[in-house]
Coordinates of C-alpha atoms in Angstrom, one line a residue:
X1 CA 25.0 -8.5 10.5
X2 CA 27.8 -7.3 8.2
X3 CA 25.4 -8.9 5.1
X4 CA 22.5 -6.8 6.2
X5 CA 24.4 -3.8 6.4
X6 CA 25.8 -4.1 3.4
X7 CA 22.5 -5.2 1.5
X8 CA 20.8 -2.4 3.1
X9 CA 23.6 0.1 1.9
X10 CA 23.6 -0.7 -1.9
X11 CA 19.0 -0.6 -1.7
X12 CA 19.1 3.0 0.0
X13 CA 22.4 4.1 -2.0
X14 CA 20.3 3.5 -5.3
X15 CA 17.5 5.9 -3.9
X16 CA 16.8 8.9 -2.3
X17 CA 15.9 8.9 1.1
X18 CA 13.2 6.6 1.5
X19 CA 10.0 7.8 2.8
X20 CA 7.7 6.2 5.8
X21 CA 3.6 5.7 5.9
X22 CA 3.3 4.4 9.5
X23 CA -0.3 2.9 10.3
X24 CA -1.3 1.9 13.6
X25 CA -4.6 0.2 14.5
X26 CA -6.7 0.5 17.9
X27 CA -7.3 -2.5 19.8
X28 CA -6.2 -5.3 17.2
X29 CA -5.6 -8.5 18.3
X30 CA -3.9 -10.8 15.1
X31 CA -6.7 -12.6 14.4
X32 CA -6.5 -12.6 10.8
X33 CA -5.9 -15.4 8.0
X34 CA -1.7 -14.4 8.1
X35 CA -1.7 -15.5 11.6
X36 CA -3.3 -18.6 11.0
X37 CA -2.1 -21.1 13.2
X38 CA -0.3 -22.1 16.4
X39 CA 0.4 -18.1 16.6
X40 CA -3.1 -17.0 17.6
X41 CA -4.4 -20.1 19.8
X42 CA -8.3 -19.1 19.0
X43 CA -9.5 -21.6 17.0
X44 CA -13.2 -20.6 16.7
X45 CA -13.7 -17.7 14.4
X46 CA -14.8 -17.2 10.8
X47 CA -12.3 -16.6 7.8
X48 CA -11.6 -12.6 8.8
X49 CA -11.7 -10.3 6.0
X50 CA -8.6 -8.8 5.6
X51 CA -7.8 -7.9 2.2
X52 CA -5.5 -5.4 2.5
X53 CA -3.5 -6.3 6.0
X54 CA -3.0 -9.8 4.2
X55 CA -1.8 -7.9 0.5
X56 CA 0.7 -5.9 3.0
X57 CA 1.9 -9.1 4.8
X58 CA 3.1 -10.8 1.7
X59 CA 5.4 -8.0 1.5
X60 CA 6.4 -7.4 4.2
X61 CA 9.0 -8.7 7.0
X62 CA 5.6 -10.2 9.3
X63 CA 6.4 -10.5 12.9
X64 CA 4.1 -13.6 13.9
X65 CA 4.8 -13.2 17.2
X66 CA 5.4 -9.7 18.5
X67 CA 4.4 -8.8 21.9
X68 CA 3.7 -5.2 23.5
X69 CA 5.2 -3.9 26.8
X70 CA 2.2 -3.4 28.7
X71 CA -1.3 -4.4 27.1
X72 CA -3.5 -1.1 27.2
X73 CA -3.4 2.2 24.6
X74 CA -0.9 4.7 26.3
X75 CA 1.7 2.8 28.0
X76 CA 2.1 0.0 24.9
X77 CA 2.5 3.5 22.8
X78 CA 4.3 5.8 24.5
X79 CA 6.6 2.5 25.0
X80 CA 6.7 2.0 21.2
X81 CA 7.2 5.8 20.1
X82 CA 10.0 6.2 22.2
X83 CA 11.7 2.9 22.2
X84 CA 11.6 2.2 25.7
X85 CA 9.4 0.4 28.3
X86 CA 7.5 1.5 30.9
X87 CA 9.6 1.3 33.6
X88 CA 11.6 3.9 32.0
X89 CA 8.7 6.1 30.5
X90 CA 7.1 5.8 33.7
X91 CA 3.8 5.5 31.8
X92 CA 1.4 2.6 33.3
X93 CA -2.4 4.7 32.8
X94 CA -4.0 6.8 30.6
X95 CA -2.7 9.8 32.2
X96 CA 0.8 10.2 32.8
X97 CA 2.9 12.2 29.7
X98 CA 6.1 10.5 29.5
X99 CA 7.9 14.1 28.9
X100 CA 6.8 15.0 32.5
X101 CA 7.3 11.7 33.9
X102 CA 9.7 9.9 32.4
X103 CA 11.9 12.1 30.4
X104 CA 12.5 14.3 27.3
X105 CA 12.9 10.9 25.2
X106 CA 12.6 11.5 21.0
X107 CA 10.4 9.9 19.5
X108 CA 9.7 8.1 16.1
X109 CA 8.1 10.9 14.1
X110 CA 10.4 13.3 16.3
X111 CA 13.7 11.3 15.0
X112 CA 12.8 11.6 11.6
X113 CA 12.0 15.3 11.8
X114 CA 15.3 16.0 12.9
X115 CA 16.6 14.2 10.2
X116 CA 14.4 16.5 7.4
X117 CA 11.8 14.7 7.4
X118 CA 8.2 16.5 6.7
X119 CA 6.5 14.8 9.6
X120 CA 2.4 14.5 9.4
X121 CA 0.4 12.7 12.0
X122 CA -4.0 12.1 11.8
X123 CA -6.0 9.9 14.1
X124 CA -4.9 8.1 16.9
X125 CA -0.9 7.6 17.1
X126 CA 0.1 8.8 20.8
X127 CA -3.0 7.8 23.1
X128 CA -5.0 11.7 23.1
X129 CA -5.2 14.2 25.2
X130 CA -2.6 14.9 28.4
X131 CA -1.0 11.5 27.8
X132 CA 0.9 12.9 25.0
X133 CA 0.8 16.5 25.9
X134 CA -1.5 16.7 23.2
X135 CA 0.0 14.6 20.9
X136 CA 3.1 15.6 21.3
X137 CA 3.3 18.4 19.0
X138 CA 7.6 18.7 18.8
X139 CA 7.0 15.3 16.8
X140 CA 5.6 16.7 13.7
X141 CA 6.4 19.9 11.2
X142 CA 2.6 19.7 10.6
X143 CA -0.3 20.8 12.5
X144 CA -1.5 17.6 14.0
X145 CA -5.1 15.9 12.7
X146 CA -8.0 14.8 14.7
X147 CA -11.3 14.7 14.1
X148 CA -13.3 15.4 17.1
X149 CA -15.8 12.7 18.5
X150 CA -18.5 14.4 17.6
X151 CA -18.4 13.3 14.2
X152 CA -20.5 9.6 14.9
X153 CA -23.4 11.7 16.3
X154 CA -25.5 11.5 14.2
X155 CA -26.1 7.6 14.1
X156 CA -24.6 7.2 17.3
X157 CA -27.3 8.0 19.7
X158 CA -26.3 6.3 22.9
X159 CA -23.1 4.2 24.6
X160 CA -23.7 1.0 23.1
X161 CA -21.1 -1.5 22.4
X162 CA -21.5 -2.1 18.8
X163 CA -23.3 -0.4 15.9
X164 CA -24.0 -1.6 12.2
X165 CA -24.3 1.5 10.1
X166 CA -26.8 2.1 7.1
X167 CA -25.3 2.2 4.4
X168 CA -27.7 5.2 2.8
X169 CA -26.7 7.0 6.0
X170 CA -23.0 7.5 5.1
X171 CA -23.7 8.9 1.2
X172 CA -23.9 12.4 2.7
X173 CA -21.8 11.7 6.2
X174 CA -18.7 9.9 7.3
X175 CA -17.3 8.4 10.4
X176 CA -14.1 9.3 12.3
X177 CA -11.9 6.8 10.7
X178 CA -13.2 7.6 7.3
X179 CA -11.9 11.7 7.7
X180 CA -8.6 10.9 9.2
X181 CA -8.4 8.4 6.2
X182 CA -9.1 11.3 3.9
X183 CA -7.1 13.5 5.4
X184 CA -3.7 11.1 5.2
X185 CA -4.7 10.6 1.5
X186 CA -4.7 14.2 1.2
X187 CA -1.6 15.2 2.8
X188 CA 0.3 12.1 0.8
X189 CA -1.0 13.8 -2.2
X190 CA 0.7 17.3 -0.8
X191 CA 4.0 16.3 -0.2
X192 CA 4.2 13.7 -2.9
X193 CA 5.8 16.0 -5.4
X194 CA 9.2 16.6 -2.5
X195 CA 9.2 13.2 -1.9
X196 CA 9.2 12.2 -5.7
X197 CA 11.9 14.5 -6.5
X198 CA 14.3 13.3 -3.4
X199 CA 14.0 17.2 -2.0
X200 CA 11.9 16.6 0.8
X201 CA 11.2 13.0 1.7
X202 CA 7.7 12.4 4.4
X203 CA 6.8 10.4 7.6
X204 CA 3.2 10.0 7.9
X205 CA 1.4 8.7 10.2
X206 CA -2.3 7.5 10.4
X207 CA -3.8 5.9 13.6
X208 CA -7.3 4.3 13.3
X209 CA -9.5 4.1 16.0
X210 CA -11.0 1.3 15.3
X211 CA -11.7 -1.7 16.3
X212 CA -11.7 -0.2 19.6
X213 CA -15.3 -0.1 21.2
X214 CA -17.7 0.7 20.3
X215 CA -17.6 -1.3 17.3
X216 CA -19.1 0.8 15.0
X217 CA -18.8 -0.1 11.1
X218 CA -20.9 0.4 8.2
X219 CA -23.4 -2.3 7.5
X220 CA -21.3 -3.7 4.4
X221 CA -19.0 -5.0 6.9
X222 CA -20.9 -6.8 9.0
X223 CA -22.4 -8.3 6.3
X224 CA -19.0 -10.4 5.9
X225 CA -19.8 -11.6 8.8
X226 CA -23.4 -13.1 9.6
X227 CA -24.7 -13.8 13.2
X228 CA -24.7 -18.4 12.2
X229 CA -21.0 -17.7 11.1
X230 CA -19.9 -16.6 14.5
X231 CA -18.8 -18.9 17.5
X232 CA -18.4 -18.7 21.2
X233 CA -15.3 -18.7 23.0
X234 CA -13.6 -22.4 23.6
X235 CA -12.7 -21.5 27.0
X236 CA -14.9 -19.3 28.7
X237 CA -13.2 -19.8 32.0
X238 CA -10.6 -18.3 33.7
X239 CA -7.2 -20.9 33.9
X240 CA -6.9 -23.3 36.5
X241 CA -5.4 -21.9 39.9
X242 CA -4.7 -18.7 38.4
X243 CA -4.2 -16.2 40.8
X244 CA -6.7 -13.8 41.6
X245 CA -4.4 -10.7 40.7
X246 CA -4.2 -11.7 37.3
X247 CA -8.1 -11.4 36.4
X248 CA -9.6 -7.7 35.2
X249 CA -13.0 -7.3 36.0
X250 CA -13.1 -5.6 32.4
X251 CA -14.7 -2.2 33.6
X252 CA -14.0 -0.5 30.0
X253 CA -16.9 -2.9 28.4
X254 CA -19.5 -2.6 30.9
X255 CA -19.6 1.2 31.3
X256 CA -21.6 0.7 28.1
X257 CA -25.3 1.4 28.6
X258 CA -26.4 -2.1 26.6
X259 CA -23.7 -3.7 28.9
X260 CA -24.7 -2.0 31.9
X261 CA -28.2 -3.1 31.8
X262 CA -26.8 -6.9 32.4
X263 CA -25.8 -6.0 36.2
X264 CA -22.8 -8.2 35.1
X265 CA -19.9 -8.2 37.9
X266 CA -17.5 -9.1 35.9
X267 CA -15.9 -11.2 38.8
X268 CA -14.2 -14.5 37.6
X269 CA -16.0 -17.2 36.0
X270 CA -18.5 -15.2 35.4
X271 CA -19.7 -14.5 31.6
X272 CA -22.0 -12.4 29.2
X273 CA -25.2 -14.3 27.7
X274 CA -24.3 -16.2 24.9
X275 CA -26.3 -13.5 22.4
X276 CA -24.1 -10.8 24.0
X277 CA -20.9 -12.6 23.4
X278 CA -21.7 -13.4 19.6
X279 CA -22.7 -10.2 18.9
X280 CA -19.7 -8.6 20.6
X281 CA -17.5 -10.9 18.8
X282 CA -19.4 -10.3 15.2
X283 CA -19.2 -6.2 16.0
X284 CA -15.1 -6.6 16.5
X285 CA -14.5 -8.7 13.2
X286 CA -16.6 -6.2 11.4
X287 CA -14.8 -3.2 12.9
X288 CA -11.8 -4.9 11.8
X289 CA -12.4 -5.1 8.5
X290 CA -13.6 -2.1 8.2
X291 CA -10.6 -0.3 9.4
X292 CA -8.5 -2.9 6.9
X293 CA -10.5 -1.3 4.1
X294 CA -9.6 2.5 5.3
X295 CA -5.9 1.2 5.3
X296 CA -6.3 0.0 2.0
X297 CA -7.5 3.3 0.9
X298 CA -4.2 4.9 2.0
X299 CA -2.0 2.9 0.5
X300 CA -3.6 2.4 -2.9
X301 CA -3.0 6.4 -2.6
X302 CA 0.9 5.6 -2.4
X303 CA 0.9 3.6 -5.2
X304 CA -0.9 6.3 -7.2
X305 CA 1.4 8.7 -6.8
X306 CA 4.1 6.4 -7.8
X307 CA 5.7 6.7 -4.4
X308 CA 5.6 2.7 -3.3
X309 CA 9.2 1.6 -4.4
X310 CA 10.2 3.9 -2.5
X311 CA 8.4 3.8 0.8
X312 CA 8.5 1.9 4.1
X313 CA 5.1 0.6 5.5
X314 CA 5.1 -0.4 9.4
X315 CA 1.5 -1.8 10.0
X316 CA 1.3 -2.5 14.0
X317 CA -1.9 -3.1 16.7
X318 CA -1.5 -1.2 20.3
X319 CA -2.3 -5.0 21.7
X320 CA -4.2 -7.6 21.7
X321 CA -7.8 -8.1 22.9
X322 CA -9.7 -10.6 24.6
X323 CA -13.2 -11.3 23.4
X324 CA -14.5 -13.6 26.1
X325 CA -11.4 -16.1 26.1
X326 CA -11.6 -17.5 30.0
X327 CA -14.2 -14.9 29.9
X328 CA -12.0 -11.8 30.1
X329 CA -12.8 -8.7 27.7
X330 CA -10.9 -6.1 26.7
X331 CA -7.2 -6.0 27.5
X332 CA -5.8 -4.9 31.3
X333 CA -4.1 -8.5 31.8
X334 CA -0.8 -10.2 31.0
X335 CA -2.4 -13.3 29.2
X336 CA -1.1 -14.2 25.7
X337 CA -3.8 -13.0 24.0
X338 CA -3.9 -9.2 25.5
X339 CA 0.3 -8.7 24.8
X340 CA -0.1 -10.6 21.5
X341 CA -0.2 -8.5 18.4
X342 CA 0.1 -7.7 15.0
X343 CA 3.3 -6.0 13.5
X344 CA 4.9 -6.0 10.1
X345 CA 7.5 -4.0 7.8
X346 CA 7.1 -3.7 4.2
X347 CA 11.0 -2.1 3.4
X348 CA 10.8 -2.2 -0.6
X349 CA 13.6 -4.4 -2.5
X350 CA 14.1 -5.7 1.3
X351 CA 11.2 -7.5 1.8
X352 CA 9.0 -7.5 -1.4
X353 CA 8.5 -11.5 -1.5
X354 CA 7.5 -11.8 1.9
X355 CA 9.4 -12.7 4.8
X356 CA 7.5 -14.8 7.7
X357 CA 9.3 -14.8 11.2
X358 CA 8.8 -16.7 14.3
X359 CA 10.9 -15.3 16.5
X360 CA 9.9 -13.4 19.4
X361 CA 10.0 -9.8 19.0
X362 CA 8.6 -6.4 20.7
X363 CA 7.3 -3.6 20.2
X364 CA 10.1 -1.7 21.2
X365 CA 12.2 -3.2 18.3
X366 CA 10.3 -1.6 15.8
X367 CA 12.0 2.0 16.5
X368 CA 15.5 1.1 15.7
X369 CA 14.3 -1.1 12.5
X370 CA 12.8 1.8 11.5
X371 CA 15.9 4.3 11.4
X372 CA 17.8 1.7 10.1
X373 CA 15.6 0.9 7.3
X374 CA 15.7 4.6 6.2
X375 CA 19.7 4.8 6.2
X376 CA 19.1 7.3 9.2
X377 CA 22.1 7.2 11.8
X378 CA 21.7 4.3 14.0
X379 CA 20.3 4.6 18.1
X380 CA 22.3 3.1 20.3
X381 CA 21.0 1.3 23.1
X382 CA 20.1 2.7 26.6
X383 CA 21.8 2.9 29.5
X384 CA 20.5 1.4 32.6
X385 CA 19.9 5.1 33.8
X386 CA 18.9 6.8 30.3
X387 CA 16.3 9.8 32.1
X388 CA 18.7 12.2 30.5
X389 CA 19.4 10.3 27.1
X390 CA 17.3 12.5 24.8
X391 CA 17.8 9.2 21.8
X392 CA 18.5 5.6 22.2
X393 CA 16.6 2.2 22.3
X394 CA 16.0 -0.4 24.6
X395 CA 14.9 -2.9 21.3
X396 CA 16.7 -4.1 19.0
X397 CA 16.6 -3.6 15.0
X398 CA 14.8 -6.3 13.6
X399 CA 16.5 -5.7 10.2
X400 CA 18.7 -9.4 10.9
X401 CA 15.5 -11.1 10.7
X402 CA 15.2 -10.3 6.6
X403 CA 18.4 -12.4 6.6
X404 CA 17.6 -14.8 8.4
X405 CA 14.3 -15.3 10.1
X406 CA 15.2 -17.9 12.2
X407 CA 18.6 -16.7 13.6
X408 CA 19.9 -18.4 16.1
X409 CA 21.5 -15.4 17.8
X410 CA 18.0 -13.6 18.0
X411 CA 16.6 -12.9 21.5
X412 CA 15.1 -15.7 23.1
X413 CA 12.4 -14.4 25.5
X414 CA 10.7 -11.2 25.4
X415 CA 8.9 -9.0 28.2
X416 CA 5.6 -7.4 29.3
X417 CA 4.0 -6.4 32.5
X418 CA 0.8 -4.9 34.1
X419 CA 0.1 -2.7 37.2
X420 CA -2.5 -3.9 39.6
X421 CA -3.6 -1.3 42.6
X422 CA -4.7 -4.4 44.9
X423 CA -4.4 -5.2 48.7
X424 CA -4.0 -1.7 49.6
X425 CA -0.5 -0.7 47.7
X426 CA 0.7 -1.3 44.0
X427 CA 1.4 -4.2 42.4
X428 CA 3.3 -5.0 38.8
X429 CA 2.9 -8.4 37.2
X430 CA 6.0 -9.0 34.9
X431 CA 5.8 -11.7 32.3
X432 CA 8.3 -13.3 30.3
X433 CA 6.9 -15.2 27.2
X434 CA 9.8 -18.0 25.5
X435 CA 9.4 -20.2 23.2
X436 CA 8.0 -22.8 25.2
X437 CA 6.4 -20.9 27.9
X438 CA 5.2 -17.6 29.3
X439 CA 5.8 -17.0 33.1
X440 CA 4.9 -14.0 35.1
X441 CA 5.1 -13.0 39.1
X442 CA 2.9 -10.1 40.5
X443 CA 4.8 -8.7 42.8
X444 CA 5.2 -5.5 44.9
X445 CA 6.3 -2.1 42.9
X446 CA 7.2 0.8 44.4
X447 CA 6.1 3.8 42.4
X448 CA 7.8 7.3 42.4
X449 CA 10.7 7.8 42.7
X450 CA 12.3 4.8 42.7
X451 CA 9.4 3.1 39.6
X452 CA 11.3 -0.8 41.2
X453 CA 9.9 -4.0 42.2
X454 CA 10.0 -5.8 45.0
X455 CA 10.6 -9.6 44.4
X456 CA 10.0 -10.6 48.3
X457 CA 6.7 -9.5 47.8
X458 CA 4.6 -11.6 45.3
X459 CA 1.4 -12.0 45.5
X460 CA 0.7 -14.6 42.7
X461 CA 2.6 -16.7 40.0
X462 CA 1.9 -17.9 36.7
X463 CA 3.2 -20.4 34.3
X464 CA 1.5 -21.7 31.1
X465 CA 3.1 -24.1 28.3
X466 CA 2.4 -22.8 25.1
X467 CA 3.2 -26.0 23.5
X468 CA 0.3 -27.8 25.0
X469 CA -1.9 -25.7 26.4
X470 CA -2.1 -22.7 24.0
X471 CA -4.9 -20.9 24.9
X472 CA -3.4 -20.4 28.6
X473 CA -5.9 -23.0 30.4
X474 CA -3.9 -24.4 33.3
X475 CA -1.5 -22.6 35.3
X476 CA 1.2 -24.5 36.0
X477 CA 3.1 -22.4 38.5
X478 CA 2.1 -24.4 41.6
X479 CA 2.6 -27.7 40.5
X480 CA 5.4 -29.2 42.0
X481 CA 6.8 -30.9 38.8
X482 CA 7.2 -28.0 37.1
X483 CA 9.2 -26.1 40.6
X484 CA 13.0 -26.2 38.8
X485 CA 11.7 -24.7 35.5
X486 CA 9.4 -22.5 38.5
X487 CA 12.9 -21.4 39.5
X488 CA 14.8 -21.0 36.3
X489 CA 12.3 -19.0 35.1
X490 CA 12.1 -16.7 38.6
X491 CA 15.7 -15.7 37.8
X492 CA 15.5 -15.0 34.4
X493 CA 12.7 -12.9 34.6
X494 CA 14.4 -11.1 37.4
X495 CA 17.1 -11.0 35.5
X496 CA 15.3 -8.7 32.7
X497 CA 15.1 -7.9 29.4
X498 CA 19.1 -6.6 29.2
X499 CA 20.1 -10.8 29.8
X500 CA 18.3 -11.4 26.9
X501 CA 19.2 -9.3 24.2
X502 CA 20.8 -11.3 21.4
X503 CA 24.9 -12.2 22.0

């Protein structure tokens, strides 16, 4: 540690205060060509189209296997952009502001303005709306930028899943990712000059929508990816004795009208027509590439205003998503491929060959990295009670990885969960993923005030070994071979994510 504090001291003691461009992605699972491998367990796909996401990576700290705290939009980032998980910002839905329910916790943009920072936020960073108060407006020294949804109307003409866009149709119109995109280039351009002359470094912060449904990109990008060059899912369905708890009847996809029209149930081991799937899997690569090509645009703005030696980049996905894996959609589960996704840290003369980590890390780490990264003073860690602890962490920097990305002191299990409203009361499945395995119990949870669970109570258990059985086929929970590690695992996880941290 005392090597990484010192290397870090001598890069930001030869600079000004670096700056931070901090892009966040809607809905993007790490299916790209940096994740090849025994990282992302889906092996049918075709070569994704990434340009820009895999230029970043090779410069960047890339975190192969980071994991969110709870897998939907406002919980995983209200749990990011304050550093703490949902069971202390009290945030499980699409609702709840974490300042009303939670506490008065900082957050990332917040920090930084307090620190002199000119703070500028566009798209989607906190989830919209009352979930962030409106997103949370003490965070930034700008007026916040969103374009309104009203800005795909006039090729969107009903609530269908996916849409390929004419390209003649955008020369005198854009979509919503394409103005926020503008308007971060626009506002780098602004307080370039400041940040060039050390008087007034920036944190900005772009959030693209996509590829959260619908999947709507323009037609070049779909174009990467033709219909015969698409695959079905390997395992279309659900795991072997899995509990029933564990399965979402993925609502969010079929309030579309084209989805719908199916009369799909969405019950287990059901599925989609094959044409359905295919498409819906072609519309999410293209929407994915798509929104790598808007990133691309912002950073290439960076570099030409001479300000990319001397800024951090943290790229990151909300979650994962499932595109008909054991024939889920959507995210709303524990599985591996819902908490799985994409994060990296580009911290120039830190990382500028490329580091590659396979440790397990969360999305709560990314906070203190950040602070420390910028020379900021450091957050301490939180107190078991921290409701009145306006600052601290409950992640931990991942700045020891640059010096060694396979550190044996580095945390060795990592933790998500997922609410369930089931059986007439609340439910919270709690998932630990190791190494070796990821094992979760969906128990009882008792909600306000107390926001606890209830261990006596479970109502399903899962364990899945990642070594052989990747994509989470065959739950092992209730076979009796595997009762010890059944019980090893029980207290560990009950244990929490404060037993883990690294010694």
């Amino acid at each position: 540690m005392l090597r990484v504090t010192l290397l870090l001291l001598a890069v930001t003691a030869a600079r000004a205060r670096m700056n931070v461009l901090f892009l966040v992605a809607d809905d993007m699972r790490p299916e790209l060509s940096i994740f090849e491998g025994k990282d992302f367990p889906s092996p049918v796909h075709p070569p994704i189209h990434s340009p820009n996401l895999d230029a970043l990576a090779r410069k960047s700290l890339l975190l192969k296997r980071a994991h969110v705290q709870q897998a939907v939009c406002s919980p995983s980032r209200s749990s990011l952009l304050t550093g703490r998980r949902p069971d202390t910002t009290h945030v499980y839905d699409l609702q709840a502001y974490w300042r009303d329910v939670g506490g008065n916790f900082t957050t990332i943009p917040q920090y930084f303005k307090e620190h002199g920072y000119r703070t500028i936020g566009s798209g989607k960073i906190f989830h919209p709306g009352r979930a962030s108060g409106y997103n949370d407006p003490i965070s930034w020294t700008d007026p916040y930028f969103e374009v309104g949804k009203t800005v795909n109307k006039f090729v969107y003409k009903e609530q269908v899943t996916w849409l390929s866009v004419p390209m003649d149709l955008l020369k005198n119109n854009s979509l919503w990712d394409m103005q926020n995109t503008d308007y971060a280039i626009n506002m780098i351009r602004k307080a370039a000059p400041q940040a060039r002359s050390g008087e007034r470094p920036f944190f900005i912060a772009q959030g693209f929508h996509k590829p959260h449904l619908p999947f709507v990109a323009p037609q070049m990008f779909f174009d990467l990816y033709p219909l015969s060059s698409i695959s079905l899912p390997p395992n279309p369905y659900a795991p072997d004795k899995m509990p029933v708890i564990a399965w979402s009847n993925y609502s969010e996809l079929r309030e579309y009208v084209d989805i719908e029209r199916l009369h799909v149930s969405g019950d287990i081991n059901t599925t989609l027509p094959n044409d359905v799937i295919l498409n819906l899997r072609r519309g999410y690569y293209s929407a994915l590439s798509y929104t790598d090509y808007e990133l691309g645009r912002v950073i290439q703005e960076l570099e030409n205003q001479g300000l990319a030696n001397n800024t951090i980049i943290s790229f990151w996905g909300d979650h994962g998503w499932q595109l008909g894996e054991h024939g889920e959609w959507c995210k709303h589960t524990d599985f591996d491929i819902a908490t799985h996704a994409p994060m990296m840290v580009h911290m120039p003369g830190l990382t500028d060959k490329g580091i590659v980590t396979e440790e397990l890390t969360e999305f709560v780490d990314l906070f203190p990295t950040l602070v420390e990264a910028a020379g900021l003073p450091p957050i301490n860690l939180c107190p078991e009670n921290s409701t009145d602890v306006l600052v601290c962490t409950e992640g931990t920097s991942l700045i020891p990885l640059i010096i060694n990305p396979a550190s044996p002191n580095w945390k060795k299990a990592v933790f998500s969960q997922y609410p369930r409203n089931e059986y007439n009361g609340d439910q919270m499945g709690y998932s630990m993923t190791t190494d070796h395995y990821r094992y979760t119990e969906w128990v009882k949870f008792n909600l306000q005030p107390v926001y606890k669970p209830d261990w006596t109570e479970v109502f399903g258990v899962e364990l899945y070994d990642h070594y052989g059985d990747p994509q989470e086929n065959k739950n092992l929970a209730y076979d009796s071979a595997f009762s010890s590690l059944v019980d090893q695992f029980s207290k560990q996880l009950h244990a929490g994510w404060r037993a883990a941290l690294p010694k």
